[in-house]
Every structure is written in structure tokens, then in C-alpha cells.
């Protein structure tokens, strides 16, 4: 988990990061294994496991009196397009006891550019559950600022190269 630090230098939240340490290959580059998992659609089962694990661990940390606001979890566009994410989230919430507002899903801008109507419907369903949505890598070339107004996001993460150009 990577801590999210406030301006007061306090850990306020955590972001779940997945790593693969293979006994045969050593540490596998995250981008490579995520790309392979997406290509084979194994990312759906991996992503569901990550959701359960991150939410379970978050609840344990809260019980241990860590004052964390939320856990942030990257979600692949493959998961969002090829699985019933609201149903998966409902199962995860029921199984772990996490509050929906303690979950922040990080969704890339490229997902938003796929099938607009389906994307908006899914994102609105997720927001209606009380789950936060962070739009990640904004400024990579797909979305316009006017389109941003239609999104039910709670946080906008602007792509670093985009900021360099300002």
C-alpha cells in the first residue's frame, strides 16, 4: 500500500498497488503483467481479488485505530467493460464490511473514451452506491474539459506531462 499524505504530513488514506514477485522471473514489471492480464482478461479475476483484499485490509487497519479516510484502488477498463462492476462492489462491501464511501476507484481517462453511454451509466451506478471515483491520467488526449462536467467523479488526477505544458 502506498500512503496518501495530507499537507499536514499525516497519512490520510492508502492506495492499493499490486506487484508480482515470481520465483522464476523475479520482480515482474507492473505494466507488463497488467497488460498481459488485460489481454487475457485474467484482470477481471485479479481485479476482483484486489478489491476484496484491499477492502479487507482497510477494514482491519481501521479496527487497529488507523485514522484512514479511504482506500484507493485502480480498476482496469477491461473490468469495467466486461464485468458487472456494481454487482462485484456490492459483494465486496457485503463480505468485508467496508463502507462504500471508504472506497475510491481510480479509473483512467482512456476508459471514459470507450463507449460513452455505457461508461456514464456504469459510473453513475457506482457513484449512486456512495463510492468515490477518481479520474486518473486526465489530459492524455481523450477527454475535453466540457466532457468532464458530465462525469460523476469525485477527484481528478491530472497527467504529469499535461501539467508540464501549462
Short mmCIF file of N, CA and C in Angstrom, two decimals:
data_model
loop_
_atom_site.label_atom_id
_atom_site.label_comp_id
_atom_site.label_asym_id
_atom_site.label_seq_id
_atom_site.Cartn_x
_atom_site.Cartn_y
_atom_site.Cartn_z
N UNK A 1 0.85 -1.18 0.00
CA UNK A 1 0.00 0.00 0.00
C UNK A 1 0.88 1.23 0.00
N UNK A 2 0.49 2.22 -0.78
CA UNK A 2 1.19 3.48 -0.83
C UNK A 2 0.37 4.48 -0.02
N UNK A 3 0.99 5.15 0.94
CA UNK A 3 0.22 6.12 1.73
C UNK A 3 -0.11 7.37 0.94
N UNK A 4 -1.24 7.96 1.27
CA UNK A 4 -1.59 9.28 0.76
C UNK A 4 -1.39 10.24 1.93
N UNK A 5 -0.59 11.25 1.73
CA UNK A 5 -0.18 12.14 2.80
C UNK A 5 -0.86 13.50 2.64
N UNK A 6 -1.37 14.04 3.74
CA UNK A 6 -2.02 15.36 3.71
C UNK A 6 -0.95 16.46 3.77
N UNK A 7 -1.39 17.68 3.58
CA UNK A 7 -0.47 18.82 3.70
C UNK A 7 0.05 18.97 5.12
N UNK A 8 -0.64 18.38 6.08
CA UNK A 8 -0.19 18.40 7.47
C UNK A 8 0.77 17.24 7.75
N UNK A 9 1.19 16.55 6.69
CA UNK A 9 2.13 15.43 6.76
C UNK A 9 1.58 14.24 7.54
N UNK A 10 0.28 14.00 7.40
CA UNK A 10 -0.37 12.87 8.05
C UNK A 10 -0.87 11.90 6.97
N UNK A 11 -0.79 10.61 7.27
CA UNK A 11 -1.34 9.60 6.35
C UNK A 11 -2.86 9.63 6.50
N UNK A 12 -3.54 9.96 5.41
CA UNK A 12 -5.00 10.08 5.46
C UNK A 12 -5.71 8.96 4.72
N UNK A 13 -5.00 8.30 3.82
CA UNK A 13 -5.59 7.23 3.01
C UNK A 13 -4.46 6.37 2.46
N UNK A 14 -4.84 5.28 1.83
CA UNK A 14 -3.85 4.41 1.19
C UNK A 14 -4.33 4.04 -0.20
N UNK A 15 -3.35 3.77 -1.06
CA UNK A 15 -3.65 3.29 -2.40
C UNK A 15 -3.12 1.87 -2.54
N UNK A 16 -3.98 0.98 -2.99
CA UNK A 16 -3.58 -0.42 -3.18
C UNK A 16 -2.79 -0.54 -4.47
N UNK A 17 -1.62 -1.13 -4.38
CA UNK A 17 -0.77 -1.36 -5.55
C UNK A 17 -0.45 -2.85 -5.61
N UNK A 18 -0.55 -3.41 -6.79
CA UNK A 18 -0.28 -4.85 -6.94
C UNK A 18 1.11 -5.03 -7.54
N UNK A 19 1.83 -6.02 -7.02
CA UNK A 19 3.17 -6.36 -7.52
C UNK A 19 3.23 -7.86 -7.72
N UNK A 20 4.06 -8.29 -8.65
CA UNK A 20 4.25 -9.72 -8.90
C UNK A 20 5.72 -10.06 -8.71
N UNK A 21 5.98 -10.83 -7.68
CA UNK A 21 7.33 -11.33 -7.42
C UNK A 21 7.32 -12.82 -7.71
N UNK A 22 7.81 -13.18 -8.89
CA UNK A 22 7.81 -14.56 -9.35
C UNK A 22 9.09 -15.27 -8.89
N UNK A 23 8.96 -16.53 -8.46
CA UNK A 23 10.14 -17.29 -8.08
C UNK A 23 11.02 -17.58 -9.29
N UNK A 24 10.41 -17.64 -10.47
CA UNK A 24 11.18 -17.90 -11.69
C UNK A 24 11.68 -16.63 -12.37
N UNK A 25 10.84 -15.59 -12.39
CA UNK A 25 11.16 -14.39 -13.15
C UNK A 25 11.66 -13.23 -12.30
N UNK A 26 11.56 -13.36 -10.99
CA UNK A 26 11.89 -12.23 -10.12
C UNK A 26 10.74 -11.24 -10.11
N UNK A 27 11.07 -9.98 -9.87
CA UNK A 27 10.05 -8.94 -9.87
C UNK A 27 9.66 -8.63 -11.31
N UNK A 28 8.38 -8.82 -11.62
CA UNK A 28 7.88 -8.60 -12.97
C UNK A 28 7.38 -7.16 -13.06
N UNK A 29 7.77 -6.47 -14.12
CA UNK A 29 7.34 -5.10 -14.36
C UNK A 29 5.81 -5.02 -14.34
N UNK A 30 5.30 -4.09 -13.52
CA UNK A 30 3.85 -3.96 -13.33
C UNK A 30 3.12 -3.73 -14.65
N UNK A 31 3.64 -2.83 -15.47
CA UNK A 31 2.96 -2.53 -16.74
C UNK A 31 2.87 -3.77 -17.62
N UNK A 32 3.92 -4.60 -17.60
CA UNK A 32 3.92 -5.79 -18.45
C UNK A 32 2.88 -6.81 -17.97
N UNK A 33 2.87 -7.09 -16.66
CA UNK A 33 1.92 -8.12 -16.24
C UNK A 33 0.49 -7.63 -16.24
N UNK A 34 0.26 -6.35 -16.02
CA UNK A 34 -1.10 -5.82 -16.11
C UNK A 34 -1.57 -5.88 -17.56
N UNK A 35 -0.71 -5.51 -18.49
CA UNK A 35 -1.07 -5.57 -19.92
C UNK A 35 -1.40 -6.99 -20.33
N UNK A 36 -0.61 -7.95 -19.89
CA UNK A 36 -0.87 -9.36 -20.20
C UNK A 36 -2.17 -9.82 -19.56
N UNK A 37 -2.39 -9.43 -18.31
CA UNK A 37 -3.63 -9.81 -17.62
C UNK A 37 -4.85 -9.20 -18.32
N UNK A 38 -4.71 -7.97 -18.82
CA UNK A 38 -5.82 -7.36 -19.55
C UNK A 38 -6.06 -8.06 -20.88
N UNK A 39 -4.97 -8.39 -21.57
CA UNK A 39 -5.09 -9.05 -22.87
C UNK A 39 -5.78 -10.41 -22.75
N UNK A 40 -5.48 -11.14 -21.69
CA UNK A 40 -6.06 -12.47 -21.48
C UNK A 40 -7.37 -12.41 -20.68
N UNK A 41 -7.73 -11.22 -20.24
CA UNK A 41 -8.90 -10.95 -19.40
C UNK A 41 -8.81 -11.59 -18.01
N UNK A 42 -7.64 -12.05 -17.64
CA UNK A 42 -7.44 -12.51 -16.27
C UNK A 42 -7.52 -11.34 -15.29
N UNK A 43 -7.46 -10.11 -15.82
CA UNK A 43 -7.53 -8.92 -14.98
C UNK A 43 -8.86 -8.86 -14.24
N UNK A 44 -9.89 -9.49 -14.78
CA UNK A 44 -11.20 -9.47 -14.12
C UNK A 44 -11.12 -10.20 -12.78
N UNK A 45 -10.57 -11.41 -12.78
CA UNK A 45 -10.46 -12.15 -11.51
C UNK A 45 -9.38 -11.55 -10.61
N UNK A 46 -8.28 -11.08 -11.21
CA UNK A 46 -7.23 -10.43 -10.41
C UNK A 46 -7.78 -9.17 -9.77
N UNK A 47 -8.50 -8.38 -10.55
CA UNK A 47 -9.07 -7.14 -10.05
C UNK A 47 -10.08 -7.37 -8.94
N UNK A 48 -10.88 -8.42 -9.07
CA UNK A 48 -11.86 -8.73 -8.01
C UNK A 48 -11.13 -9.13 -6.74
N UNK A 49 -10.07 -9.94 -6.88
CA UNK A 49 -9.26 -10.32 -5.72
C UNK A 49 -8.65 -9.09 -5.05
N UNK A 50 -8.13 -8.15 -5.87
CA UNK A 50 -7.53 -6.92 -5.33
C UNK A 50 -8.58 -6.12 -4.56
N UNK A 51 -9.79 -6.01 -5.12
CA UNK A 51 -10.87 -5.29 -4.42
C UNK A 51 -11.15 -5.91 -3.05
N UNK A 52 -11.32 -7.23 -3.01
CA UNK A 52 -11.58 -7.92 -1.74
C UNK A 52 -10.42 -7.71 -0.77
N UNK A 53 -9.20 -7.92 -1.25
CA UNK A 53 -8.04 -7.83 -0.37
C UNK A 53 -7.85 -6.41 0.17
N UNK A 54 -7.93 -5.43 -0.72
CA UNK A 54 -7.73 -4.04 -0.30
C UNK A 54 -8.81 -3.60 0.69
N UNK A 55 -10.05 -3.96 0.42
CA UNK A 55 -11.14 -3.57 1.33
C UNK A 55 -11.03 -4.30 2.66
N UNK A 56 -10.68 -5.57 2.63
CA UNK A 56 -10.48 -6.34 3.87
C UNK A 56 -9.36 -5.74 4.71
N UNK A 57 -8.24 -5.46 4.05
CA UNK A 57 -7.10 -4.88 4.76
C UNK A 57 -7.43 -3.50 5.32
N UNK A 58 -8.19 -2.71 4.55
CA UNK A 58 -8.59 -1.38 5.02
C UNK A 58 -9.43 -1.49 6.30
N UNK A 59 -10.39 -2.40 6.31
CA UNK A 59 -11.23 -2.59 7.49
C UNK A 59 -10.37 -3.01 8.69
N UNK A 60 -9.41 -3.90 8.47
CA UNK A 60 -8.51 -4.32 9.55
C UNK A 60 -7.70 -3.13 10.08
N UNK A 61 -7.20 -2.30 9.18
CA UNK A 61 -6.43 -1.12 9.61
C UNK A 61 -7.29 -0.17 10.43
N UNK A 62 -8.53 0.02 10.00
CA UNK A 62 -9.45 0.89 10.76
C UNK A 62 -9.72 0.31 12.15
N UNK A 63 -9.87 -1.02 12.24
CA UNK A 63 -10.08 -1.67 13.55
C UNK A 63 -8.86 -1.54 14.44
N UNK A 64 -7.70 -1.40 13.82
CA UNK A 64 -6.46 -1.20 14.58
C UNK A 64 -6.23 0.28 14.89
N UNK A 65 -7.26 1.09 14.66
CA UNK A 65 -7.29 2.52 15.01
C UNK A 65 -6.48 3.42 14.10
N UNK A 66 -6.19 2.98 12.88
CA UNK A 66 -5.58 3.87 11.91
C UNK A 66 -6.67 4.79 11.37
N UNK A 67 -6.44 6.07 11.41
CA UNK A 67 -7.45 7.06 11.01
C UNK A 67 -7.36 7.31 9.50
N UNK A 68 -7.78 6.32 8.74
CA UNK A 68 -7.73 6.42 7.28
C UNK A 68 -9.11 6.77 6.74
N UNK A 69 -9.14 7.68 5.76
CA UNK A 69 -10.41 8.08 5.17
C UNK A 69 -10.92 7.08 4.14
N UNK A 70 -10.00 6.57 3.32
CA UNK A 70 -10.43 5.66 2.26
C UNK A 70 -9.25 4.85 1.73
N UNK A 71 -9.60 3.83 0.95
CA UNK A 71 -8.61 3.07 0.20
C UNK A 71 -8.88 3.33 -1.27
N UNK A 72 -7.82 3.61 -1.99
CA UNK A 72 -7.92 3.90 -3.42
C UNK A 72 -7.45 2.67 -4.20
N UNK A 73 -8.25 2.26 -5.18
CA UNK A 73 -7.97 1.03 -5.91
C UNK A 73 -8.08 1.29 -7.41
N UNK A 74 -7.03 0.96 -8.14
CA UNK A 74 -7.06 1.08 -9.60
C UNK A 74 -7.97 0.01 -10.17
N UNK A 75 -8.78 0.40 -11.12
CA UNK A 75 -9.68 -0.53 -11.78
C UNK A 75 -9.40 -0.47 -13.27
N UNK A 76 -9.21 -1.63 -13.87
CA UNK A 76 -8.94 -1.71 -15.30
C UNK A 76 -10.20 -1.46 -16.10
N UNK A 77 -10.02 -0.83 -17.25
CA UNK A 77 -11.16 -0.62 -18.14
C UNK A 77 -11.76 -1.96 -18.58
N UNK A 78 -10.93 -3.00 -18.67
CA UNK A 78 -11.43 -4.34 -19.02
C UNK A 78 -12.42 -4.82 -17.96
N UNK A 79 -12.10 -4.59 -16.68
CA UNK A 79 -13.02 -4.96 -15.61
C UNK A 79 -14.35 -4.22 -15.76
N UNK A 80 -14.27 -2.94 -16.03
CA UNK A 80 -15.47 -2.12 -16.10
C UNK A 80 -16.33 -2.46 -17.31
N UNK A 81 -15.69 -2.83 -18.41
CA UNK A 81 -16.43 -3.12 -19.64
C UNK A 81 -16.97 -4.55 -19.65
N UNK A 82 -16.19 -5.51 -19.14
CA UNK A 82 -16.53 -6.93 -19.31
C UNK A 82 -16.98 -7.63 -18.03
N UNK A 83 -17.30 -6.87 -17.01
CA UNK A 83 -17.87 -7.49 -15.80
C UNK A 83 -18.92 -6.54 -15.25
N UNK A 84 -19.71 -7.04 -14.34
CA UNK A 84 -20.74 -6.22 -13.70
C UNK A 84 -20.12 -5.61 -12.44
N UNK A 85 -19.44 -4.47 -12.62
CA UNK A 85 -18.71 -3.86 -11.52
C UNK A 85 -19.61 -3.47 -10.35
N UNK A 86 -20.79 -2.88 -10.57
CA UNK A 86 -21.65 -2.58 -9.41
C UNK A 86 -21.99 -3.84 -8.59
N UNK A 87 -22.26 -4.96 -9.26
CA UNK A 87 -22.55 -6.21 -8.54
C UNK A 87 -21.33 -6.70 -7.78
N UNK A 88 -20.16 -6.61 -8.41
CA UNK A 88 -18.92 -7.01 -7.75
C UNK A 88 -18.69 -6.16 -6.51
N UNK A 89 -18.88 -4.86 -6.63
CA UNK A 89 -18.69 -3.96 -5.50
C UNK A 89 -19.68 -4.26 -4.38
N UNK A 90 -20.91 -4.58 -4.74
CA UNK A 90 -21.92 -4.93 -3.73
C UNK A 90 -21.47 -6.16 -2.95
N UNK A 91 -20.94 -7.18 -3.65
CA UNK A 91 -20.44 -8.39 -2.97
C UNK A 91 -19.25 -8.08 -2.07
N UNK A 92 -18.33 -7.25 -2.55
CA UNK A 92 -17.14 -6.90 -1.78
C UNK A 92 -17.54 -6.14 -0.51
N UNK A 93 -18.44 -5.20 -0.64
CA UNK A 93 -18.90 -4.42 0.51
C UNK A 93 -19.56 -5.33 1.54
N UNK A 94 -20.42 -6.23 1.09
CA UNK A 94 -21.11 -7.15 1.99
C UNK A 94 -20.12 -8.09 2.68
N UNK A 95 -19.14 -8.58 1.95
CA UNK A 95 -18.19 -9.56 2.50
C UNK A 95 -17.17 -8.94 3.46
N UNK A 96 -16.80 -7.68 3.22
CA UNK A 96 -15.72 -7.07 4.02
C UNK A 96 -16.22 -6.14 5.11
N UNK A 97 -17.43 -5.61 4.97
CA UNK A 97 -17.95 -4.67 5.95
C UNK A 97 -17.46 -3.25 5.76
N UNK A 98 -16.78 -2.98 4.66
CA UNK A 98 -16.32 -1.62 4.38
C UNK A 98 -17.51 -0.74 4.03
N UNK A 99 -17.43 0.53 4.36
CA UNK A 99 -18.48 1.48 3.97
C UNK A 99 -18.20 1.93 2.54
N UNK A 100 -19.22 2.06 1.71
CA UNK A 100 -18.98 2.46 0.32
C UNK A 100 -18.17 3.75 0.18
N UNK A 101 -18.42 4.73 1.07
CA UNK A 101 -17.70 6.00 0.98
C UNK A 101 -16.23 5.88 1.37
N UNK A 102 -15.82 4.70 1.82
CA UNK A 102 -14.42 4.46 2.15
C UNK A 102 -13.65 3.85 0.97
N UNK A 103 -14.34 3.70 -0.15
CA UNK A 103 -13.72 3.15 -1.36
C UNK A 103 -13.60 4.26 -2.41
N UNK A 104 -12.41 4.36 -2.99
CA UNK A 104 -12.21 5.25 -4.13
C UNK A 104 -11.67 4.40 -5.27
N UNK A 105 -12.39 4.36 -6.38
CA UNK A 105 -11.92 3.64 -7.55
C UNK A 105 -11.22 4.62 -8.48
N UNK A 106 -10.04 4.23 -8.92
CA UNK A 106 -9.29 5.05 -9.87
C UNK A 106 -9.52 4.50 -11.27
N UNK A 107 -10.07 5.35 -12.12
CA UNK A 107 -10.44 4.96 -13.48
C UNK A 107 -9.68 5.85 -14.45
N UNK A 108 -9.07 5.24 -15.44
CA UNK A 108 -8.27 6.03 -16.39
C UNK A 108 -9.15 6.76 -17.38
N UNK A 109 -8.62 7.86 -17.87
CA UNK A 109 -9.32 8.65 -18.86
C UNK A 109 -9.60 7.84 -20.12
N UNK A 110 -8.72 6.90 -20.46
CA UNK A 110 -8.92 6.10 -21.67
C UNK A 110 -10.19 5.26 -21.58
N UNK A 111 -10.57 4.82 -20.38
CA UNK A 111 -11.82 4.07 -20.21
C UNK A 111 -13.01 4.95 -20.55
N UNK A 112 -12.94 6.17 -20.13
CA UNK A 112 -14.04 7.10 -20.34
C UNK A 112 -14.28 7.32 -21.83
N UNK A 113 -13.23 7.20 -22.63
CA UNK A 113 -13.34 7.44 -24.07
C UNK A 113 -13.89 6.25 -24.84
N UNK A 114 -14.18 5.13 -24.17
CA UNK A 114 -14.62 3.93 -24.88
C UNK A 114 -16.05 4.07 -25.39
N UNK A 115 -17.04 3.69 -24.62
CA UNK A 115 -18.44 3.72 -25.03
C UNK A 115 -19.17 4.66 -24.07
N UNK A 116 -19.32 5.88 -24.48
CA UNK A 116 -19.77 6.96 -23.62
C UNK A 116 -21.04 6.64 -22.84
N UNK A 117 -22.08 6.15 -23.49
CA UNK A 117 -23.35 5.90 -22.80
C UNK A 117 -23.19 4.82 -21.73
N UNK A 118 -22.55 3.72 -22.07
CA UNK A 118 -22.35 2.63 -21.13
C UNK A 118 -21.45 3.09 -19.98
N UNK A 119 -20.40 3.81 -20.32
CA UNK A 119 -19.45 4.31 -19.32
C UNK A 119 -20.18 5.19 -18.31
N UNK A 120 -20.91 6.17 -18.80
CA UNK A 120 -21.61 7.08 -17.90
C UNK A 120 -22.62 6.35 -17.03
N UNK A 121 -23.34 5.40 -17.60
CA UNK A 121 -24.31 4.63 -16.81
C UNK A 121 -23.61 3.87 -15.69
N UNK A 122 -22.53 3.18 -16.02
CA UNK A 122 -21.79 2.41 -15.00
C UNK A 122 -21.22 3.33 -13.93
N UNK A 123 -20.62 4.42 -14.34
CA UNK A 123 -20.03 5.35 -13.37
C UNK A 123 -21.09 5.97 -12.46
N UNK A 124 -22.23 6.31 -13.03
CA UNK A 124 -23.31 6.86 -12.20
C UNK A 124 -23.85 5.81 -11.23
N UNK A 125 -23.94 4.56 -11.65
CA UNK A 125 -24.37 3.49 -10.73
C UNK A 125 -23.40 3.35 -9.56
N UNK A 126 -22.11 3.39 -9.88
CA UNK A 126 -21.09 3.26 -8.84
C UNK A 126 -21.16 4.45 -7.88
N UNK A 127 -21.30 5.66 -8.41
CA UNK A 127 -21.40 6.85 -7.55
C UNK A 127 -22.66 6.79 -6.70
N UNK A 128 -23.76 6.27 -7.26
CA UNK A 128 -25.02 6.17 -6.51
C UNK A 128 -24.86 5.24 -5.31
N UNK A 129 -23.89 4.34 -5.38
CA UNK A 129 -23.62 3.44 -4.25
C UNK A 129 -22.87 4.17 -3.14
N UNK A 130 -22.35 5.37 -3.42
CA UNK A 130 -21.59 6.13 -2.43
C UNK A 130 -20.09 5.99 -2.59
N UNK A 131 -19.67 5.25 -3.60
CA UNK A 131 -18.25 5.02 -3.85
C UNK A 131 -17.68 6.22 -4.60
N UNK A 132 -16.47 6.64 -4.20
CA UNK A 132 -15.80 7.76 -4.85
C UNK A 132 -15.13 7.30 -6.15
N UNK A 133 -15.05 8.20 -7.10
CA UNK A 133 -14.40 7.92 -8.38
C UNK A 133 -13.32 8.95 -8.65
N UNK A 134 -12.11 8.48 -8.87
CA UNK A 134 -11.01 9.36 -9.26
C UNK A 134 -10.74 9.15 -10.73
N UNK A 135 -10.76 10.21 -11.49
CA UNK A 135 -10.44 10.13 -12.91
C UNK A 135 -8.93 10.30 -13.02
N UNK A 136 -8.25 9.24 -13.43
CA UNK A 136 -6.79 9.19 -13.44
C UNK A 136 -6.25 9.53 -14.82
N UNK A 137 -5.08 10.12 -14.85
CA UNK A 137 -4.37 10.44 -16.10
C UNK A 137 -5.14 11.40 -16.99
N UNK A 138 -5.92 12.30 -16.41
CA UNK A 138 -6.66 13.26 -17.23
C UNK A 138 -5.66 14.15 -17.96
N UNK A 139 -5.93 14.39 -19.24
CA UNK A 139 -5.05 15.23 -20.03
C UNK A 139 -4.18 14.44 -20.98
N UNK A 140 -4.46 13.14 -21.10
CA UNK A 140 -3.65 12.31 -22.00
C UNK A 140 -4.20 12.33 -23.43
N UNK A 141 -5.24 13.12 -23.66
CA UNK A 141 -5.66 13.32 -25.04
C UNK A 141 -7.06 12.86 -25.40
N UNK A 142 -7.81 12.26 -24.50
CA UNK A 142 -9.11 11.72 -24.86
C UNK A 142 -10.27 12.66 -24.52
N UNK A 143 -10.27 13.21 -23.34
CA UNK A 143 -11.43 13.95 -22.86
C UNK A 143 -11.22 15.45 -22.95
N UNK A 144 -12.33 16.15 -23.06
CA UNK A 144 -12.30 17.61 -23.04
C UNK A 144 -12.80 18.07 -21.68
N UNK A 145 -12.53 19.32 -21.38
CA UNK A 145 -12.99 19.88 -20.11
C UNK A 145 -14.52 19.89 -20.05
N UNK A 146 -15.18 20.11 -21.18
CA UNK A 146 -16.65 20.12 -21.17
C UNK A 146 -17.20 18.73 -20.88
N UNK A 147 -16.54 17.69 -21.38
CA UNK A 147 -16.98 16.32 -21.11
C UNK A 147 -16.81 15.99 -19.63
N UNK A 148 -15.81 16.59 -19.02
CA UNK A 148 -15.52 16.36 -17.60
C UNK A 148 -16.73 16.70 -16.74
N UNK A 149 -17.51 17.70 -17.15
CA UNK A 149 -18.68 18.11 -16.39
C UNK A 149 -19.75 17.02 -16.32
N UNK A 150 -19.76 16.11 -17.28
CA UNK A 150 -20.76 15.03 -17.31
C UNK A 150 -20.37 13.87 -16.40
N UNK A 151 -19.13 13.82 -15.99
CA UNK A 151 -18.63 12.67 -15.23
C UNK A 151 -18.95 12.81 -13.75
N UNK A 152 -19.32 11.71 -13.11
CA UNK A 152 -19.64 11.75 -11.68
C UNK A 152 -18.41 11.56 -10.79
N UNK A 153 -17.27 12.06 -11.23
CA UNK A 153 -16.04 11.87 -10.47
C UNK A 153 -15.99 12.71 -9.21
N UNK A 154 -15.20 12.26 -8.25
CA UNK A 154 -15.01 12.99 -7.00
C UNK A 154 -13.59 13.56 -6.89
N UNK A 155 -12.70 13.07 -7.76
CA UNK A 155 -11.32 13.54 -7.74
C UNK A 155 -10.79 13.47 -9.17
N UNK A 156 -9.98 14.44 -9.53
CA UNK A 156 -9.37 14.49 -10.85
C UNK A 156 -7.86 14.45 -10.68
N UNK A 157 -7.23 13.45 -11.28
CA UNK A 157 -5.78 13.33 -11.23
C UNK A 157 -5.24 13.68 -12.61
N UNK A 158 -4.62 14.83 -12.71
CA UNK A 158 -4.16 15.33 -14.00
C UNK A 158 -2.81 14.70 -14.33
N UNK A 159 -2.69 14.26 -15.58
CA UNK A 159 -1.47 13.61 -16.05
C UNK A 159 -0.30 14.58 -15.96
N UNK A 160 0.85 14.09 -15.46
CA UNK A 160 2.01 14.95 -15.23
C UNK A 160 2.51 15.67 -16.48
N UNK A 161 2.67 14.98 -17.62
CA UNK A 161 3.12 15.71 -18.83
C UNK A 161 2.17 16.84 -19.23
N UNK A 162 0.88 16.66 -18.98
CA UNK A 162 -0.10 17.71 -19.27
C UNK A 162 0.22 18.97 -18.46
N UNK A 163 0.61 18.78 -17.19
CA UNK A 163 0.93 19.90 -16.31
C UNK A 163 2.20 20.62 -16.77
N UNK A 164 3.16 19.88 -17.31
CA UNK A 164 4.40 20.50 -17.76
C UNK A 164 4.16 21.51 -18.86
N UNK A 165 3.13 21.27 -19.67
CA UNK A 165 2.83 22.16 -20.77
C UNK A 165 2.11 23.44 -20.38
N UNK A 166 1.71 23.56 -19.14
CA UNK A 166 0.97 24.75 -18.71
C UNK A 166 1.90 25.85 -18.23
#
